[in-house]
Amino acid sequence: MSKTKGTNNLLSKFAEEDRKSLKSRLDYSNVEFFPEIWGILASRIGDTIALHNPHVRPKEEIITYTELHQQIQQFAAGLQALGVKPEQRISLIADNSPRWLIADQGIMTAGAVNAVRSSQADVDELAYILANSDSTVLVAQDLQTFEKLRSAMLSPSRLDDLPIKLVILLTVEKVPNEEVIKVLNYEQLMEIGAKNNLEPVKQNRDALATLLYTSGTSGKPKGVMLSHGNLMHQVTSLRTIVQPEVGDVVLSILPTWHVFERTGEYFLLSQGCTQVYTNLRSIKNDLKTFKPHYMIGVPRIWESIYEGVQKQFREQPASKQALINRFLGISNKYIKARRITQQLDLENLNPSMGEKIAASIQATVLSPIQALAEKIVYSKVREATGGRVKQLISGGGALAKHIDDFYEIIGVSIVVGYGLTETSPVTHARRHWTNLRGSAGLPIPGTQAKIVDLETRQELPTGEKGLVLLKGPQIMQGYYKNPEATQQAIDSEGWFNSGDLGWLTPRQDIVLTGRAKDTIVLTNGENIEPLPVEDACLRSPFIDQIMLVGQDKKSLGALIVPNLEALEKWAKTQKLELCVKEDNVTTSTSQKINLESKMIQDLFRQELIREVRNRPGYRPDDRIGPFKLILEPFSMENGMMTRTLKVRRHVVMESYHDTIERMYNSN
């Protein structure tokens, strides 16, 4: 059989598996207007619990699908009665809760478009979103959120920019009397909705549904325009990744204004799941109490659970720790052998017959020990997750290899997906039946990907690394009121520039290797634009050049080229002789100091803390964790700068890959 024919047969097999997965008794293939799904759910599984918030006060909230549909329509009717028209822009500044979903879908049901963001976001960012989105109504988390924005909205100099005439609070607090802005609380709006009939709105899949603001290179967020069709594609396609049943429990912890959580909620609810809201304080108990079947999270969530398990291991008696470590070591060999036999080892995608036979023998030999470890250790570890997990759904960044391995060892399936806000977001995902660890999986239905050369944009052969371009029904309509940025992101043939570097396996799994554009995504899902933070750090007289790193890490890190002249002057004030050779050894008598000494490290730590905190728009995620002082400047001569003197980040990342890994591992 030829290689091409074999690959095509394999892709046909995967497509057939996806088609089987798409067969669902809740069919939305003919739905054009996204909110229509709630009526279908109410008519089919109305008594099933949709939303459960056990932590709200004074008492927990439990809402069935029938009640959810009614409340969404009531919210929409209230908005219409207050003058909201189709296509009108409404800012939804609030955090994950049942009322967020009711407000979100109520706005869409009324035919309006919402612009969403967290109530915890910086006030200047929120004011920008309100103005840029052309919002005339604000739906706010609570009175505190409104008060945070009130001065900007009522400022005479900004009334033209922020024409908000109506504010809805998602609480039942007593509302203030305002002369310019009408303010209602949640109960008041719902009372208005109950007294008025909802005027049905007809929109097709091309209609704009929502604006999600993502980072921009200038520091100003860009409004990603997602249509009803973009959202419906996700709902109708994601069943190829997971196949939930009506009544399956989903634990929700991520911010719902983040597209990954938002689309994940839409999909899982569209399949009749019961969503339980949790938080960082409660998640440990909620896992045991509600025993979820699914959970959506960023890598940091899975790392936290892993670290908690490791802490419990370390608290065991020495003899038991030794046994656990022995089991884990053998299990690592077992899963490696099993992957080879299944042709799911990223480092050996096409093993020879001899390698497969050897791996099969090793897996067979180790299988009894794996079974014993499962009985003694791993089954008890799974109890911490409730013991019913079908799949954990991971996105928002790459999953570290040791975390991926650990969950496979203990028998908890993690399905890793890939995508961006601009792609609604999912374009690729690993399937539980062909889970190639280390990759971001196969394309979901209707999606294409190709790898092109960074400079020439010519398509590269399978296996070669380059820029990832994406195409499909989930690609955004563009950036709101920003045609120039839209043209830069989407070419004339509809290919979206992801800004990511990667390569494709012969069967079309995508493997990501880094970023081509500047944005850094941390493991908590936060997007950081490095340039403003770097510019702030360059105010320090001791920093000549700096490049932030941290893609798929817990925190930002930095490679720093120090200003040796300023450093030497400082050293003299400390009566020290600066030694810039990194292999020099400092002793208590030499009075020489090297770049790795505590005094130098403390100096640069203080500089970074001061300059980052003092920059406009500072956020906690801007803090720089580990850093490394390097002696070779970034330059055109060493290929680390362009002709316009911009740092070629991907080149620096490749050159200092090992240094960066050691920097984080030693932190």
Short mmCIF file of N, CA and C in Angstrom, two decimals, residues 432-490:
data_model
loop_
_atom_site.label_atom_id
_atom_site.label_comp_id
_atom_site.label_asym_id
_atom_site.label_seq_id
_atom_site.Cartn_x
_atom_site.Cartn_y
_atom_site.Cartn_z
N HIS A 432 -10.73 10.75 22.35
CA HIS A 432 -10.36 9.77 23.36
C HIS A 432 -10.04 8.42 22.75
N TRP A 433 -10.53 8.16 21.54
CA TRP A 433 -10.28 6.88 20.90
C TRP A 433 -9.02 6.90 20.03
N THR A 434 -8.40 8.07 19.87
CA THR A 434 -7.11 8.17 19.18
C THR A 434 -6.36 9.37 19.76
N ASN A 435 -5.93 9.20 21.01
CA ASN A 435 -5.41 10.31 21.81
C ASN A 435 -3.88 10.39 21.69
N LEU A 436 -3.43 11.18 20.73
CA LEU A 436 -1.99 11.33 20.49
C LEU A 436 -1.44 12.38 21.45
N ARG A 437 -0.90 11.92 22.58
CA ARG A 437 -0.37 12.85 23.57
C ARG A 437 0.78 13.67 23.00
N GLY A 438 0.82 14.94 23.40
CA GLY A 438 1.83 15.85 22.87
C GLY A 438 1.33 16.65 21.68
N SER A 439 0.24 16.19 21.08
CA SER A 439 -0.36 16.93 19.97
C SER A 439 -1.59 17.68 20.48
N ALA A 440 -2.15 18.52 19.60
CA ALA A 440 -3.42 19.17 19.92
C ALA A 440 -4.55 18.54 19.12
N GLY A 441 -4.27 17.38 18.52
CA GLY A 441 -5.32 16.57 17.93
C GLY A 441 -5.63 16.83 16.48
N LEU A 442 -6.71 16.19 16.05
CA LEU A 442 -7.19 16.24 14.67
C LEU A 442 -8.15 17.40 14.46
N PRO A 443 -8.33 17.86 13.21
CA PRO A 443 -9.31 18.93 12.96
C PRO A 443 -10.72 18.45 13.24
N ILE A 444 -11.56 19.36 13.72
CA ILE A 444 -12.97 19.02 13.89
C ILE A 444 -13.66 19.19 12.54
N PRO A 445 -14.86 18.65 12.36
CA PRO A 445 -15.50 18.67 11.03
C PRO A 445 -15.55 20.06 10.41
N GLY A 446 -15.24 20.09 9.10
CA GLY A 446 -15.31 21.34 8.34
C GLY A 446 -14.07 22.20 8.43
N THR A 447 -13.06 21.75 9.18
CA THR A 447 -11.89 22.58 9.46
C THR A 447 -10.69 22.13 8.65
N GLN A 448 -9.94 23.11 8.14
CA GLN A 448 -8.70 22.83 7.42
C GLN A 448 -7.54 23.54 8.13
N ALA A 449 -6.36 22.95 8.02
CA ALA A 449 -5.15 23.58 8.54
C ALA A 449 -4.02 23.35 7.55
N LYS A 450 -3.15 24.32 7.43
CA LYS A 450 -1.94 24.11 6.64
C LYS A 450 -0.79 24.85 7.30
N ILE A 451 0.41 24.36 7.03
CA ILE A 451 1.62 24.94 7.60
C ILE A 451 2.38 25.63 6.48
N VAL A 452 2.73 26.90 6.70
CA VAL A 452 3.41 27.67 5.66
C VAL A 452 4.71 28.25 6.20
N ASP A 453 5.61 28.56 5.29
CA ASP A 453 6.87 29.21 5.65
C ASP A 453 6.59 30.61 6.19
N LEU A 454 7.28 30.97 7.26
CA LEU A 454 7.05 32.27 7.89
C LEU A 454 7.29 33.44 6.95
N GLU A 455 8.29 33.33 6.11
CA GLU A 455 8.65 34.45 5.24
C GLU A 455 7.90 34.42 3.91
N THR A 456 7.92 33.26 3.23
CA THR A 456 7.36 33.19 1.88
C THR A 456 5.87 32.86 1.84
N ARG A 457 5.35 32.31 2.94
CA ARG A 457 3.96 31.84 3.05
C ARG A 457 3.66 30.69 2.08
N GLN A 458 4.70 30.00 1.62
CA GLN A 458 4.49 28.82 0.80
C GLN A 458 4.18 27.63 1.71
N GLU A 459 3.25 26.76 1.26
CA GLU A 459 2.87 25.61 2.08
C GLU A 459 4.04 24.65 2.21
N LEU A 460 4.23 24.12 3.42
CA LEU A 460 5.34 23.22 3.71
C LEU A 460 4.88 21.77 3.72
N PRO A 461 5.78 20.84 3.45
CA PRO A 461 5.42 19.42 3.48
C PRO A 461 5.06 18.95 4.89
N THR A 462 4.34 17.84 4.96
CA THR A 462 3.98 17.23 6.24
C THR A 462 5.23 17.00 7.08
N GLY A 463 5.16 17.39 8.34
CA GLY A 463 6.27 17.16 9.26
C GLY A 463 7.19 18.35 9.42
N GLU A 464 7.13 19.33 8.51
CA GLU A 464 7.98 20.51 8.63
C GLU A 464 7.28 21.59 9.46
N LYS A 465 8.08 22.28 10.26
CA LYS A 465 7.53 23.29 11.16
C LYS A 465 7.41 24.64 10.46
N GLY A 466 6.29 25.32 10.70
CA GLY A 466 6.08 26.64 10.14
C GLY A 466 4.89 27.31 10.80
N LEU A 467 4.32 28.30 10.11
CA LEU A 467 3.20 29.07 10.63
C LEU A 467 1.89 28.32 10.38
N VAL A 468 1.02 28.27 11.39
CA VAL A 468 -0.25 27.56 11.29
C VAL A 468 -1.33 28.50 10.73
N LEU A 469 -1.91 28.11 9.59
CA LEU A 469 -3.06 28.81 9.03
C LEU A 469 -4.30 27.92 9.15
N LEU A 470 -5.45 28.53 9.41
CA LEU A 470 -6.68 27.79 9.69
C LEU A 470 -7.83 28.30 8.83
N LYS A 471 -8.74 27.39 8.51
CA LYS A 471 -9.89 27.76 7.68
C LYS A 471 -11.08 26.90 8.07
N GLY A 472 -12.27 27.49 8.14
CA GLY A 472 -13.45 26.72 8.48
C GLY A 472 -14.62 27.59 8.87
N PRO A 473 -15.77 26.98 9.17
CA PRO A 473 -16.99 27.73 9.51
C PRO A 473 -16.91 28.46 10.85
N GLN A 474 -15.88 28.15 11.66
CA GLN A 474 -15.77 28.79 12.96
C GLN A 474 -14.90 30.04 12.95
N ILE A 475 -14.31 30.39 11.80
CA ILE A 475 -13.46 31.58 11.73
C ILE A 475 -14.31 32.84 11.88
N MET A 476 -13.83 33.77 12.69
CA MET A 476 -14.57 35.01 12.98
C MET A 476 -14.92 35.77 11.71
N GLN A 477 -15.86 36.71 11.86
CA GLN A 477 -16.19 37.62 10.76
C GLN A 477 -15.14 38.70 10.59
N GLY A 478 -14.39 38.97 11.65
CA GLY A 478 -13.35 39.99 11.61
C GLY A 478 -13.26 40.71 12.93
N TYR A 479 -12.40 41.73 12.98
CA TYR A 479 -12.28 42.57 14.18
C TYR A 479 -13.20 43.78 14.03
N TYR A 480 -13.97 44.07 15.05
CA TYR A 480 -14.99 45.10 15.00
C TYR A 480 -14.36 46.48 14.74
N LYS A 481 -14.83 47.13 13.70
CA LYS A 481 -14.38 48.48 13.33
C LYS A 481 -12.86 48.55 13.14
N ASN A 482 -12.28 47.44 12.68
CA ASN A 482 -10.83 47.40 12.50
C ASN A 482 -10.49 46.60 11.24
N PRO A 483 -10.83 47.13 10.06
CA PRO A 483 -10.61 46.39 8.82
C PRO A 483 -9.14 46.10 8.53
N GLU A 484 -8.25 47.00 8.96
CA GLU A 484 -6.82 46.78 8.72
C GLU A 484 -6.33 45.53 9.46
N ALA A 485 -6.71 45.41 10.75
CA ALA A 485 -6.32 44.22 11.53
C ALA A 485 -6.97 42.97 10.97
N THR A 486 -8.20 43.10 10.47
CA THR A 486 -8.91 41.96 9.88
C THR A 486 -8.17 41.46 8.65
N GLN A 487 -7.75 42.38 7.78
CA GLN A 487 -7.03 41.99 6.56
C GLN A 487 -5.69 41.34 6.88
N GLN A 488 -5.06 41.78 7.96
CA GLN A 488 -3.79 41.17 8.36
C GLN A 488 -4.00 39.75 8.89
N ALA A 489 -5.17 39.51 9.48
CA ALA A 489 -5.43 38.21 10.11
C ALA A 489 -6.01 37.18 9.14
N ILE A 490 -6.85 37.62 8.19
CA ILE A 490 -7.54 36.70 7.28
C ILE A 490 -7.22 37.10 5.85
#
